[in-house]
Coordinates of N, CA and C in Angstrom, one line a residue:
M1 N 18.6 -80.8 -25.3 CA 19.2 -80.2 -26.5 C 18.2 -79.7 -27.5
R2 N 18.6 -78.7 -28.1 CA 17.8 -78.2 -29.3 C 18.7 -77.7 -30.4
S3 N 18.2 -77.7 -31.5 CA 19.0 -77.3 -32.7 C 18.2 -76.3 -33.5
T4 N 18.9 -75.2 -34.0 CA 18.3 -74.2 -34.8 C 19.0 -74.0 -36.1
R5 N 18.3 -74.0 -37.1 CA 18.9 -73.8 -38.4 C 18.5 -72.5 -39.0
S6 N 19.5 -71.8 -39.7 CA 19.2 -70.6 -40.4 C 20.1 -70.6 -41.7
T7 N 19.8 -69.7 -42.5 CA 20.6 -69.6 -43.8 C 21.3 -68.3 -43.9
V8 N 22.5 -68.4 -44.3 CA 23.3 -67.1 -44.5 C 23.7 -67.2 -46.0
T9 N 23.8 -66.0 -46.6 CA 24.2 -65.8 -48.0 C 25.5 -65.1 -48.2
F10 N 26.4 -65.7 -48.9 CA 27.6 -65.0 -49.3 C 27.5 -64.6 -50.7
S11 N 27.9 -63.4 -51.0 CA 27.8 -62.9 -52.4 C 29.2 -63.1 -53.1
N12 N 30.2 -63.4 -52.3 CA 31.6 -63.6 -52.8 C 32.2 -64.9 -52.3
P13 N 33.2 -65.5 -53.0 CA 33.9 -66.5 -52.3 C 34.5 -66.1 -51.0
F14 N 34.6 -67.0 -50.0 CA 35.1 -66.6 -48.7 C 35.8 -67.8 -48.1
T15 N 36.6 -67.4 -47.0 CA 37.4 -68.4 -46.3 C 36.9 -68.4 -44.8
L16 N 37.3 -69.6 -44.2 CA 36.9 -69.7 -42.8 C 38.3 -70.1 -42.1
P17 N 38.4 -69.6 -40.9 CA 39.6 -70.0 -40.1 C 39.7 -71.5 -39.9
G18 N 40.9 -72.1 -40.1 CA 41.1 -73.5 -39.9 C 40.7 -74.4 -41.0
Y19 N 40.3 -73.8 -42.1 CA 39.9 -74.6 -43.3 C 40.6 -74.1 -44.5
P20 N 41.2 -75.0 -45.3 CA 42.0 -74.6 -46.4 C 41.0 -74.2 -47.6
G21 N 41.5 -73.3 -48.4 CA 40.8 -72.9 -49.6 C 39.6 -72.0 -49.4
D22 N 39.1 -71.5 -50.6 CA 37.9 -70.7 -50.6 C 36.7 -71.5 -50.7
L23 N 35.6 -71.1 -50.2 CA 34.3 -71.6 -50.4 C 33.5 -70.7 -51.4
P24 N 32.7 -71.3 -52.3 CA 32.1 -70.5 -53.3 C 31.0 -69.6 -52.7
A25 N 30.6 -68.5 -53.3 CA 29.5 -67.7 -53.0 C 28.2 -68.6 -53.0
G26 N 27.3 -68.2 -52.2 CA 26.0 -68.9 -52.3 C 25.3 -68.9 -50.9
D27 N 24.3 -69.7 -50.8 CA 23.6 -69.9 -49.5 C 24.1 -71.0 -48.7
Y28 N 24.3 -70.8 -47.4 CA 24.8 -71.9 -46.5 C 23.9 -71.9 -45.3
E29 N 23.7 -73.2 -44.9 CA 22.9 -73.4 -43.7 C 23.8 -73.4 -42.5
V30 N 23.4 -72.7 -41.4 CA 24.1 -72.7 -40.1 C 23.3 -73.5 -39.1
L31 N 23.9 -74.4 -38.5 CA 23.2 -75.3 -37.5 C 23.8 -74.9 -36.1
V32 N 22.9 -74.5 -35.2 CA 23.3 -74.1 -33.9 C 22.7 -75.1 -32.9
E33 N 23.6 -75.7 -32.1 CA 23.1 -76.7 -31.1 C 23.2 -76.0 -29.7
E34 N 22.2 -76.2 -28.9 CA 22.2 -75.6 -27.6 C 21.6 -76.6 -26.6
E35 N 22.1 -76.5 -25.3 CA 21.6 -77.4 -24.3 C 20.9 -76.6 -23.2
L36 N 19.8 -77.2 -22.6 CA 19.0 -76.5 -21.6 C 19.8 -76.5 -20.3
L37 N 19.9 -75.3 -19.7 CA 20.6 -75.1 -18.5 C 19.6 -75.6 -17.3
Q38 N 20.2 -76.5 -16.5 CA 19.3 -77.0 -15.5 C 19.4 -76.2 -14.2
G39 N 18.4 -76.3 -13.3 CA 18.4 -75.6 -12.0 C 18.1 -74.2 -12.0
L40 N 17.7 -73.6 -13.1 CA 17.2 -72.2 -13.1 C 15.7 -72.1 -12.9
S41 N 15.3 -71.0 -12.5 CA 13.8 -70.8 -12.3 C 13.1 -70.4 -13.6
F42 N 13.9 -70.2 -14.7 CA 13.4 -69.9 -16.0 C 14.2 -70.8 -17.0
E43 N 13.6 -70.8 -18.2 CA 14.2 -71.6 -19.3 C 15.3 -70.9 -19.9
A44 N 16.5 -71.4 -20.0 CA 17.7 -70.8 -20.7 C 18.5 -71.9 -21.3
Y45 N 19.1 -71.5 -22.4 CA 19.9 -72.5 -23.2 C 21.3 -71.9 -23.4
R46 N 22.3 -72.8 -23.5 CA 23.7 -72.4 -23.7 C 24.1 -73.0 -25.0
R47 N 24.7 -72.2 -25.9 CA 25.2 -72.8 -27.2 C 26.4 -73.7 -26.9
T48 N 26.3 -74.9 -27.5 CA 27.3 -75.9 -27.4 C 28.1 -76.1 -28.7
A49 N 27.5 -75.8 -29.8 CA 28.2 -75.9 -31.1 C 27.5 -75.2 -32.2
T50 N 28.3 -74.7 -33.1 CA 27.8 -74.1 -34.4 C 28.5 -74.8 -35.5
Y51 N 27.7 -75.1 -36.6 CA 28.3 -75.8 -37.7 C 27.8 -75.0 -39.0
L52 N 28.6 -75.0 -40.0 CA 28.3 -74.5 -41.4 C 28.1 -75.7 -42.2
T53 N 27.1 -75.8 -42.9 CA 26.9 -76.9 -43.9 C 27.5 -76.6 -45.2
V54 N 28.4 -77.4 -45.6 CA 29.1 -77.2 -46.9 C 28.8 -78.3 -47.8
R55 N 28.3 -78.0 -49.0 CA 28.0 -79.1 -50.0 C 29.2 -79.3 -50.8
G56 N 29.5 -80.6 -51.2 CA 30.6 -80.9 -51.9 C 30.5 -80.5 -53.4
R57 N 31.7 -80.3 -54.0 CA 31.8 -79.9 -55.4 C 32.7 -80.8 -56.1
G58 N 32.5 -80.8 -57.4 CA 33.4 -81.6 -58.3 C 33.2 -83.1 -58.0
G59 N 34.3 -83.8 -57.6 CA 34.3 -85.2 -57.4 C 33.6 -85.6 -56.0
H60 N 33.3 -84.5 -55.2 CA 32.6 -84.7 -53.9 C 31.1 -84.2 -54.0
A61 N 30.6 -84.0 -55.2 CA 29.2 -83.6 -55.3 C 28.3 -84.6 -54.7
G62 N 27.3 -84.1 -54.1 CA 26.3 -85.0 -53.4 C 26.7 -85.2 -51.9
R63 N 27.9 -84.9 -51.5 CA 28.3 -85.0 -50.1 C 28.0 -83.7 -49.4
T64 N 27.7 -83.8 -48.1 CA 27.5 -82.6 -47.3 C 28.4 -82.7 -46.1
E65 N 29.0 -81.6 -45.7 CA 29.9 -81.7 -44.6 C 29.5 -80.6 -43.6
L66 N 29.5 -81.0 -42.3 CA 29.3 -80.0 -41.2 C 30.6 -79.5 -40.7
R67 N 30.9 -78.2 -40.9 CA 32.2 -77.7 -40.5 C 31.9 -76.9 -39.2
A68 N 32.6 -77.4 -38.1 CA 32.5 -76.7 -36.9 C 33.1 -75.3 -37.0
I69 N 32.4 -74.3 -36.5 CA 32.8 -72.9 -36.6 C 32.3 -72.1 -35.5
S70 N 32.9 -71.0 -35.1 CA 32.3 -70.2 -34.0 C 31.4 -69.2 -34.6
D71 N 30.5 -68.7 -33.7 CA 29.5 -67.7 -34.1 C 30.3 -66.5 -34.6
S72 N 31.4 -66.1 -34.0 CA 32.1 -64.9 -34.3 C 32.8 -65.1 -35.7
D73 N 33.2 -66.3 -36.1 CA 33.8 -66.6 -37.4 C 32.8 -66.4 -38.5
V74 N 31.5 -66.8 -38.2 CA 30.5 -66.6 -39.2 C 30.2 -65.1 -39.4
K75 N 30.1 -64.4 -38.3 CA 29.9 -62.9 -38.3 C 31.0 -62.2 -39.1
E76 N 32.2 -62.6 -38.8 CA 33.4 -62.0 -39.4 C 33.4 -62.3 -40.9
A77 N 33.1 -63.5 -41.3 CA 33.1 -63.8 -42.8 C 32.0 -63.1 -43.5
L78 N 30.8 -62.9 -42.9 CA 29.7 -62.1 -43.4 C 30.1 -60.7 -43.5
S79 N 30.8 -60.2 -42.5 CA 31.3 -58.7 -42.6 C 32.3 -58.5 -43.7
R80 N 33.2 -59.4 -43.9 CA 34.1 -59.4 -45.0 C 33.4 -59.4 -46.3
D81 N 32.4 -60.3 -46.4 CA 31.6 -60.4 -47.7 C 30.9 -59.1 -48.0
R82 N 30.2 -58.5 -47.0 CA 29.6 -57.3 -47.2 C 30.5 -56.1 -47.7
A83 N 31.7 -56.1 -47.1 CA 32.7 -55.1 -47.4 C 33.2 -55.3 -48.8
A84 N 33.4 -56.6 -49.2 CA 33.8 -56.9 -50.6 C 32.7 -56.5 -51.7
T85 N 31.5 -56.8 -51.3 CA 30.4 -56.4 -52.2 C 30.2 -55.0 -52.3
E86 N 30.4 -54.2 -51.3 CA 30.3 -52.7 -51.4 C 31.4 -52.2 -52.2
K87 N 32.6 -52.7 -52.0 CA 33.8 -52.3 -52.8 C 33.6 -52.6 -54.3
N88 N 33.1 -53.8 -54.6 CA 32.8 -54.1 -56.0 C 31.7 -53.3 -56.6
N89 N 30.7 -53.0 -55.9 CA 29.6 -52.2 -56.4 C 30.1 -50.7 -56.6
H90 N 30.9 -50.2 -55.8 CA 31.4 -48.8 -56.0 C 32.4 -48.8 -57.1
G91 N 33.2 -49.8 -57.2 CA 34.2 -49.8 -58.3 C 33.6 -50.0 -59.7
E92 N 32.4 -50.6 -59.8 CA 31.9 -50.9 -61.1 C 30.9 -49.8 -61.4
A93 N 30.7 -48.8 -60.7 CA 29.8 -47.7 -61.0 C 30.2 -46.9 -62.2
A94 N 29.4 -46.7 -63.1 CA 29.7 -45.9 -64.3 C 29.9 -44.5 -63.9
P95 N 30.9 -43.8 -64.5 CA 31.0 -42.4 -64.2 C 29.8 -41.6 -64.7
S96 N 29.5 -40.5 -63.9 CA 28.3 -39.8 -64.3 C 28.8 -38.8 -65.5
P97 N 27.8 -38.6 -66.4 CA 28.2 -37.7 -67.5 C 28.4 -36.3 -67.0
Q98 N 29.3 -35.6 -67.6 CA 29.6 -34.2 -67.2 C 28.5 -33.3 -67.8
E99 N 28.2 -32.3 -67.1 CA 27.2 -31.4 -67.5 C 27.6 -30.6 -68.7
D100 N 26.8 -30.2 -69.6 CA 27.1 -29.3 -70.7 C 27.1 -27.9 -70.1
L101 N 28.2 -27.2 -70.2 CA 28.3 -25.9 -69.5 C 28.2 -24.8 -70.6
K102 N 27.3 -24.8 -71.5 CA 27.2 -23.8 -72.5 C 26.5 -22.6 -72.0

């Protein structure tokens, strides 16, 4: 077995399939567990689990929860986050001043 950790950043609150409520924007650690495939002439691993580390809020501050999630769910949530950020950035753009046509 081996574990790999990486960090993903959400700019907006987001949801995950199978979990109630929104999670706040911020940095989240993703933990991927893989197992070594035996009997091959080269080293190869197979993903066995992916978890998102969620830190507790409010009355649960100080607690950390590993939420099982699929790799595709993480990618989809990040894609929705990018789309929401782009929409917000375009929506907040100030109109350009009109040229003086004298």
